[in-house]
Amino acid sequence: MKVLGIWIMCGGLFLAGCATPPAPVSHDGLHLVQDKGWDQLYVKPDIDIADYHAFALQPCTVAFRDNWMRSQNSGRNIGGQRVSERDMQEIQERLAAVCDEYFEKSLRQEPAYRLVAEGETPEAAQYDTQTQVLELKPAIIDLDIHAPDIDGATKVRSYTTSFGEMTLLLEAYDARSGEIVARIVDRKVDQDSMNHLQWTNRVTNMADAKRYMRSWTRSLRNHLDASR
């Protein structure tokens, strides 16, 4: 049995770094597989990723951790520059665009995998019984930026020891049946072991986010190649 080792769930919930051991079988029938490349791995039994000859990449979505804006604004002076819903939306859009870019680039690098064209449905791409399409749905969840660089009348410099954290949730579906094949959740936490304060801004925040994206998409590509 060939298995693409890139997928995770914890006790049936979309969580990473869980204190309790994960369930051996998820609520939707995926089985736990040990894999050092990711926090945890769940796959459909007897799945063979090599059977899939094309991929449909869905747009990435981004979600902040619960009460992130409230926590950010609680530490800011009344009348000072506060995080708004618009600020959150702009951050989500920028990060989603980077996520889309990195996932597409990882699949298109040589030797390239076939990607379903924009506007083409995964079902239409399955032009014969030999072609199976795997639909990938990436998402960034629990985004926690410690010092967001937001626009305002007064520019304020923020100094932190880390960017924050973010978690990748990636689900894969069989495009023909719509059945989930695998799921991954992998948490990245930025830590400065030397506790050195550094100026944190939009550029440094995005540089850290891109570093995580490179790690995730490199692992994805390595596992896809290894399955063949």
Coordinates of N, CA and C in Angstrom, one line a residue, residues 9-189:
M9 N -5.2 14.9 11.8 CA -6.3 15.3 12.7 C -6.0 14.9 14.1
C10 N -6.6 15.5 15.1 CA -6.4 15.2 16.4 C -7.7 14.9 17.1
G11 N -7.9 13.6 17.5 CA -9.1 13.3 18.2 C -10.4 13.7 17.5
G12 N -10.4 13.8 16.1 CA -11.6 14.2 15.4 C -11.8 15.6 15.3
L13 N -10.9 16.5 15.8 CA -11.0 17.9 15.8 C -9.9 18.5 15.0
F14 N -10.0 19.7 14.4 CA -9.0 20.3 13.6 C -8.1 21.1 14.6
L15 N -7.2 20.3 15.3 CA -6.3 20.9 16.2 C -4.9 20.4 16.0
A16 N -3.9 21.2 16.4 CA -2.5 20.7 16.4 C -1.9 20.8 17.8
G17 N -0.9 20.0 18.1 CA -0.3 20.1 19.4 C -1.2 19.7 20.5
C18 N -2.1 18.7 20.3 CA -3.1 18.3 21.3 C -2.4 17.6 22.4
A19 N -2.9 17.8 23.6 CA -2.3 17.2 24.8 C -2.6 15.7 24.9
T20 N -3.8 15.3 24.4 CA -4.2 13.9 24.5 C -3.8 13.2 23.2
P21 N -3.6 11.9 23.3 CA -3.2 11.2 22.1 C -4.3 11.2 21.1
P22 N -4.0 11.3 19.8 CA -5.0 11.3 18.8 C -5.7 10.0 18.6
A23 N -6.9 10.0 18.2 CA -7.7 8.8 18.0 C -7.1 8.0 16.8
P24 N -7.1 6.7 16.9 CA -6.5 5.9 15.8 C -7.4 6.0 14.5
V25 N -8.7 6.3 14.6 CA -9.5 6.5 13.5 C -10.3 7.8 13.7
S26 N -10.4 8.6 12.7 CA -11.1 9.9 12.8 C -12.6 9.7 12.6
H27 N -13.3 10.8 12.9 CA -14.8 10.7 12.8 C -15.3 10.4 11.4
D28 N -14.4 10.7 10.4 CA -14.9 10.4 9.0 C -14.1 9.2 8.4
G29 N -13.6 8.3 9.3 CA -13.0 7.1 8.8 C -11.6 7.1 8.3
L30 N -10.8 8.2 8.5 CA -9.4 8.2 8.2 C -8.6 7.6 9.3
H31 N -7.5 6.9 8.9 CA -6.7 6.2 9.8 C -5.4 6.9 10.1
L32 N -5.0 6.9 11.4 CA -3.8 7.5 11.8 C -2.6 6.8 11.3
V33 N -1.6 7.5 10.7 CA -0.4 6.9 10.2 C 0.8 7.8 10.8
Q34 N 1.8 7.1 11.3 CA 2.9 7.8 11.9 C 3.8 8.4 10.8
D35 N 4.2 9.6 10.9 CA 5.0 10.3 9.9 C 5.7 11.4 10.5
K36 N 7.1 11.4 10.5 CA 7.9 12.4 11.1 C 7.8 13.8 10.4
G37 N 7.3 13.8 9.2 CA 7.3 15.1 8.4 C 6.2 16.0 8.8
W38 N 5.2 15.5 9.6 CA 4.1 16.4 9.9 C 3.7 16.1 11.4
D39 N 2.9 16.9 11.9 CA 2.5 16.7 13.3 C 1.8 15.4 13.5
Q40 N 0.8 15.1 12.6 CA 0.1 13.9 12.6 C -0.4 13.6 11.2
L41 N -0.8 12.4 10.9 CA -1.2 12.0 9.6 C -2.5 11.1 9.6
Y42 N -3.5 11.5 8.9 CA -4.7 10.6 8.7 C -4.9 10.4 7.2
V43 N -5.2 9.1 6.8 CA -5.4 8.8 5.4 C -6.6 7.8 5.3
K44 N -7.2 7.7 4.2 CA -8.1 6.7 3.9 C -7.4 5.4 3.7
P45 N -7.9 4.3 4.3 CA -7.2 3.0 4.2 C -7.1 2.6 2.7
D46 N -5.9 2.0 2.4 CA -5.6 1.4 1.1 C -5.6 2.4 0.0
I47 N -5.5 3.7 0.3 CA -5.4 4.7 -0.7 C -4.0 4.7 -1.4
D48 N -4.0 4.9 -2.7 CA -2.8 4.9 -3.5 C -2.7 6.2 -4.2
I49 N -1.9 7.2 -3.7 CA -1.8 8.5 -4.4 C -1.3 8.4 -5.8
A50 N -0.6 7.4 -6.1 CA -0.1 7.3 -7.5 C -1.2 7.0 -8.5
D51 N -2.4 6.7 -8.0 CA -3.5 6.5 -8.9 C -4.0 7.8 -9.5
Y52 N -3.6 8.9 -8.8 CA -4.2 10.2 -9.2 C -3.2 10.9 -10.2
H53 N -3.7 11.2 -11.4 CA -2.9 11.7 -12.4 C -3.0 13.2 -12.7
A54 N -3.9 13.9 -11.9 CA -4.1 15.3 -12.0 C -4.6 15.9 -10.7
F55 N -4.4 17.2 -10.5 CA -4.7 17.8 -9.3 C -5.5 19.1 -9.5
A56 N -6.5 19.3 -8.7 CA -7.3 20.5 -8.7 C -7.0 21.2 -7.4
L57 N -6.4 22.4 -7.6 CA -6.0 23.2 -6.4 C -7.0 24.3 -6.1
Q58 N -7.7 24.2 -5.0 CA -8.7 25.2 -4.6 C -8.1 26.4 -4.0
P59 N -8.7 27.6 -4.1 CA -8.1 28.8 -3.4 C -7.9 28.6 -1.9
C60 N -6.8 29.1 -1.4 CA -6.5 29.0 0.0 C -7.4 30.0 0.8
T61 N -7.8 29.6 2.0 CA -8.6 30.4 2.9 C -7.7 30.7 4.1
V62 N -8.0 31.8 4.8 CA -7.2 32.2 6.0 C -8.1 32.6 7.1
A63 N -7.9 32.1 8.3 CA -8.7 32.4 9.4 C -7.8 32.7 10.7
F64 N -8.1 33.8 11.3 CA -7.4 34.2 12.6 C -7.8 33.3 13.7
R65 N -7.0 33.2 14.7 CA -7.4 32.5 15.9 C -8.6 33.2 16.6
D66 N -9.4 32.6 17.4 CA -10.5 33.2 18.0 C -10.1 34.4 18.9
N67 N -10.9 35.5 18.7 CA -10.7 36.7 19.6 C -9.3 37.3 19.3
W68 N -8.7 37.1 18.1 CA -7.4 37.7 17.9 C -7.5 39.2 17.9
M69 N -8.5 39.8 17.2 CA -8.6 41.3 17.1 C -8.8 41.9 18.5
R70 N -9.7 41.2 19.3 CA -10.0 41.7 20.6 C -8.7 41.7 21.5
S71 N -7.9 40.7 21.4 CA -6.6 40.6 22.1 C -5.7 41.7 21.7
Q72 N -5.6 41.9 20.4 CA -4.7 42.9 19.9 C -5.1 44.3 20.4
N73 N -6.4 44.6 20.3 CA -6.8 46.0 20.7 C -6.9 46.2 22.2
S74 N -6.9 45.1 23.0 CA -7.0 45.3 24.4 C -5.6 45.9 24.9
G75 N -4.6 45.7 24.2 CA -3.3 46.2 24.6 C -2.9 47.5 24.0
R76 N -3.8 48.1 23.3 CA -3.6 49.4 22.7 C -4.3 50.5 23.4
N77 N -3.7 51.7 23.5 CA -4.3 52.8 24.2 C -5.5 53.3 23.5
I78 N -6.5 53.7 24.3 CA -7.7 54.3 23.8 C -7.4 55.5 23.0
G79 N -7.9 55.6 21.8 CA -7.6 56.7 20.8 C -6.4 56.4 20.0
G80 N -5.7 55.3 20.3 CA -4.5 54.9 19.5 C -4.9 54.1 18.2
Q81 N -3.9 53.7 17.5 CA -4.2 52.9 16.3 C -4.6 51.5 16.6
R82 N -5.8 51.1 16.2 CA -6.4 49.9 16.6 C -6.6 49.0 15.3
V83 N -6.6 47.7 15.5 CA -6.8 46.8 14.4 C -8.3 46.8 14.1
S84 N -8.6 46.8 12.8 CA -10.0 46.9 12.3 C -10.3 45.6 11.5
E85 N -11.6 45.4 11.2 CA -12.0 44.3 10.4 C -11.3 44.4 9.0
R86 N -11.2 45.6 8.5 CA -10.5 45.8 7.2 C -9.1 45.4 7.3
D87 N -8.4 45.7 8.4 CA -7.0 45.3 8.5 C -6.9 43.8 8.5
M88 N -7.8 43.1 9.2 CA -7.8 41.6 9.2 C -8.0 41.1 7.8
Q89 N -9.0 41.7 7.1 CA -9.3 41.2 5.7 C -8.1 41.4 4.8
E90 N -7.4 42.5 4.9 CA -6.2 42.7 4.0 C -5.1 41.7 4.3
I91 N -4.9 41.4 5.6 CA -3.9 40.4 6.0 C -4.3 39.1 5.4
Q92 N -5.6 38.7 5.5 CA -6.0 37.4 5.0 C -5.9 37.3 3.5
E93 N -6.2 38.4 2.8 CA -6.0 38.4 1.4 C -4.6 38.3 0.9
R94 N -3.7 39.0 1.6 CA -2.2 38.9 1.3 C -1.7 37.5 1.5
L95 N -2.1 36.9 2.7 CA -1.6 35.6 3.0 C -2.2 34.5 2.1
A96 N -3.4 34.6 1.8 CA -4.1 33.7 0.9 C -3.4 33.7 -0.5
A97 N -3.0 34.9 -1.0 CA -2.4 35.0 -2.3 C -1.0 34.3 -2.3
V98 N -0.3 34.4 -1.2 CA 1.0 33.8 -1.0 C 0.8 32.3 -1.0
C99 N -0.2 31.8 -0.2 CA -0.5 30.4 -0.1 C -0.8 29.8 -1.4
D100 N -1.6 30.5 -2.2 CA -2.0 30.0 -3.6 C -0.7 29.9 -4.4
E101 N 0.1 30.9 -4.4 CA 1.3 31.0 -5.2 C 2.3 29.8 -4.9
Y102 N 2.5 29.6 -3.6 CA 3.5 28.5 -3.2 C 3.0 27.1 -3.6
F103 N 1.7 26.9 -3.3 CA 1.1 25.6 -3.6 C 1.2 25.3 -5.1
E104 N 0.8 26.3 -5.9 CA 0.8 26.1 -7.4 C 2.2 25.9 -7.9
K105 N 3.1 26.7 -7.4 CA 4.5 26.6 -7.8 C 5.1 25.2 -7.5
S106 N 4.7 24.7 -6.3 CA 5.3 23.3 -5.9 C 4.8 22.2 -6.9
L107 N 3.6 22.4 -7.4 CA 3.0 21.4 -8.3 C 3.5 21.6 -9.7
R108 N 3.8 22.8 -10.1 CA 4.3 23.1 -11.5 C 5.8 22.9 -11.7
Q109 N 6.5 22.8 -10.6 CA 8.0 22.7 -10.8 C 8.3 21.4 -11.5
E110 N 9.3 21.3 -12.3 CA 9.6 20.2 -13.1 C 10.2 19.0 -12.3
P111 N 9.7 17.8 -12.6 CA 8.7 17.4 -13.6 C 7.3 17.8 -13.0
A112 N 6.6 18.6 -13.8 CA 5.3 19.2 -13.4 C 4.2 18.2 -13.3
Y113 N 3.3 18.4 -12.3 CA 2.1 17.6 -12.3 C 1.0 18.3 -13.1
R114 N 0.1 17.6 -13.6 CA -1.0 18.2 -14.3 C -2.0 18.9 -13.3
L115 N -2.3 20.2 -13.6 CA -3.2 20.9 -12.8 C -4.5 21.2 -13.6
V116 N -5.6 21.0 -13.0 CA -6.9 21.3 -13.7 C -6.9 22.8 -13.9
A117 N -7.2 23.2 -15.2 CA -7.1 24.6 -15.6 C -8.2 25.4 -14.9
E118 N -8.0 26.7 -14.7 CA -9.0 27.6 -14.1 C -10.2 27.6 -14.9
G119 N -11.3 27.4 -14.3 CA -12.6 27.3 -15.0 C -13.0 25.9 -15.4
E120 N -12.1 25.0 -15.3 CA -12.3 23.6 -15.7 C -12.7 22.8 -14.4
T121 N -13.8 22.1 -14.4 CA -14.2 21.4 -13.2 C -13.3 20.1 -13.1
P122 N -13.1 19.7 -11.9 CA -12.3 18.4 -11.7 C -13.0 17.3 -12.4
E123 N -14.3 17.2 -12.5 CA -15.0 16.2 -13.2 C -14.7 16.2 -14.7
A124 N -14.6 17.4 -15.3 CA -14.4 17.5 -16.7 C -12.9 17.0 -17.0
A125 N -12.0 17.2 -16.1 CA -10.6 16.8 -16.3 C -10.5 15.3 -16.4
Q126 N -11.4 14.6 -15.9 CA -11.3 13.1 -15.9 C -11.9 12.6 -17.2
Y127 N -11.1 12.8 -18.2 CA -11.6 12.5 -19.6 C -11.6 11.1 -19.9
D128 N -11.1 10.2 -19.1 CA -11.2 8.8 -19.3 C -11.1 8.1 -18.0
T129 N -11.3 6.8 -18.0 CA -11.3 6.0 -16.7 C -10.0 5.9 -16.1
Q130 N -8.9 6.2 -16.9 CA -7.6 6.1 -16.3 C -7.1 7.4 -15.6
T131 N -7.9 8.5 -15.7 CA -7.5 9.7 -15.1 C -8.3 10.0 -13.9
Q132 N -7.6 10.1 -12.7 CA -8.3 10.5 -11.5 C -7.7 11.8 -11.0
V133 N -8.6 12.6 -10.5 CA -8.2 14.0 -10.0 C -8.3 14.0 -8.5
L134 N -7.2 14.5 -7.9 CA -7.2 14.7 -6.5 C -7.4 16.2 -6.2
E135 N -8.4 16.6 -5.5 CA -8.7 18.0 -5.2 C -8.1 18.4 -3.9
L136 N -7.3 19.4 -3.9 CA -6.6 19.9 -2.7 C -7.2 21.2 -2.2
K137 N -7.5 21.2 -0.9 CA -8.1 22.4 -0.3 C -7.2 22.9 0.8
P138 N -6.3 23.8 0.6 CA -5.4 24.3 1.6 C -6.1 25.5 2.4
A139 N -5.8 25.6 3.7 CA -6.3 26.6 4.5 C -5.3 26.9 5.6
I140 N -5.2 28.2 5.9 CA -4.4 28.7 7.1 C -5.4 28.9 8.2
I141 N -5.2 28.3 9.3 CA -6.1 28.5 10.5 C -5.3 28.9 11.7
D142 N -6.1 29.4 12.7 CA -5.5 29.8 14.0 C -4.3 30.8 13.8
L143 N -4.4 31.7 12.8 CA -3.4 32.7 12.5 C -3.3 33.6 13.7
D144 N -2.1 33.8 14.3 CA -1.8 34.6 15.4 C -0.6 35.5 15.2
I145 N -0.8 36.7 14.6 CA 0.4 37.6 14.4 C 0.5 38.5 15.6
H146 N 1.7 38.4 16.2 CA 1.9 39.1 17.5 C 1.9 40.6 17.3
A147 N 2.5 41.1 16.2 CA 2.6 42.6 16.0 C 2.2 42.9 14.6
P148 N 0.9 43.0 14.2 CA 0.6 43.3 12.8 C 0.9 44.7 12.4
D149 N 1.4 44.8 11.2 CA 1.8 46.2 10.7 C 0.6 46.7 10.0
I150 N -0.2 47.6 10.6 CA -1.4 48.1 10.0 C -1.2 49.5 9.6
D151 N -2.0 50.0 8.6 CA -2.0 51.3 8.1 C -2.6 52.3 9.1
G152 N -2.1 53.5 9.2 CA -2.7 54.5 10.1 C -2.0 55.8 9.9
A153 N -2.6 56.8 10.5 CA -2.0 58.2 10.4 C -0.6 58.3 11.0
T154 N -0.4 57.5 12.1 CA 0.9 57.5 12.7 C 1.5 56.1 12.7
K155 N 2.7 56.0 12.2 CA 3.4 54.7 12.1 C 4.1 54.5 13.4
V156 N 3.8 53.3 13.9 CA 4.3 52.8 15.2 C 5.2 51.6 15.0
R157 N 6.4 51.7 15.5 CA 7.3 50.5 15.4 C 7.0 49.5 16.5
S158 N 6.9 48.2 16.2 CA 6.7 47.2 17.1 C 7.9 46.3 17.2
Y159 N 8.3 45.9 18.4 CA 9.4 45.0 18.6 C 9.0 43.8 19.3
T160 N 9.2 42.6 18.7 CA 8.8 41.3 19.3 C 10.0 40.3 19.2
T161 N 9.8 39.2 19.9 CA 10.8 38.1 19.8 C 10.4 37.1 18.8
S162 N 9.1 37.2 18.3 CA 8.7 36.2 17.3 C 7.5 36.7 16.5
F163 N 7.4 36.2 15.3 CA 6.3 36.5 14.4 C 4.9 36.1 15.0
G164 N 4.8 34.9 15.6 CA 3.6 34.4 16.1 C 3.5 32.9 15.7
E165 N 2.3 32.5 15.2 CA 2.1 31.2 14.8 C 1.0 31.1 13.7
M166 N 1.0 29.9 13.0 CA -0.1 29.7 12.0 C -0.1 28.2 11.8
T167 N -1.3 27.7 11.4 CA -1.5 26.2 11.2 C -2.0 26.0 9.8
L168 N -1.4 25.0 9.2 CA -1.9 24.6 7.8 C -2.9 23.5 8.0
L169 N -4.1 23.6 7.4 CA -5.1 22.6 7.3 C -5.2 22.3 5.8
L170 N -4.9 21.1 5.4 CA -4.9 20.7 4.0 C -5.7 19.4 3.9
E171 N -6.8 19.5 3.1 CA -7.7 18.3 2.9 C -7.6 17.9 1.4
A172 N -7.7 16.6 1.2 CA -7.7 16.1 -0.2 C -8.9 15.3 -0.4
Y173 N -9.5 15.5 -1.6 CA -10.8 14.8 -1.9 C -10.6 14.1 -3.3
D174 N -11.2 12.9 -3.4 CA -11.4 12.3 -4.7 C -12.4 13.1 -5.5
A175 N -12.0 13.7 -6.6 CA -12.9 14.6 -7.4 C -14.1 13.9 -7.9
R176 N -13.9 12.6 -8.2 CA -15.0 11.9 -8.9 C -16.1 11.6 -7.8
S177 N -15.7 11.1 -6.7 CA -16.7 10.7 -5.7 C -17.0 11.7 -4.6
G178 N -16.1 12.7 -4.5 CA -16.3 13.8 -3.5 C -15.9 13.3 -2.1
E179 N -15.3 12.1 -2.0 CA -15.0 11.5 -0.7 C -13.6 12.0 -0.3
I180 N -13.5 12.3 1.0 CA -12.2 12.8 1.6 C -11.2 11.6 1.6
V181 N -10.0 11.9 1.1 CA -9.0 10.9 1.0 C -7.9 11.1 2.2
A182 N -7.7 12.3 2.5 CA -6.6 12.6 3.6 C -6.8 14.0 4.1
R183 N -6.2 14.2 5.3 CA -6.2 15.5 5.9 C -4.9 15.7 6.7
I184 N -4.4 17.0 6.7 CA -3.3 17.3 7.5 C -3.5 18.6 8.2
V185 N -3.0 18.7 9.4 CA -2.9 19.9 10.1 C -1.5 20.0 10.7
D186 N -0.8 21.0 10.3 CA 0.6 21.2 10.8 C 0.8 22.6 11.3
R187 N 1.2 22.7 12.6 CA 1.3 23.9 13.3 C 2.8 24.4 13.3
K188 N 3.0 25.7 12.9 CA 4.3 26.3 13.0 C 4.3 27.5 14.0
V189 N 5.2 27.4 14.9 CA 5.3 28.5 15.9 C 6.7 29.1 15.8

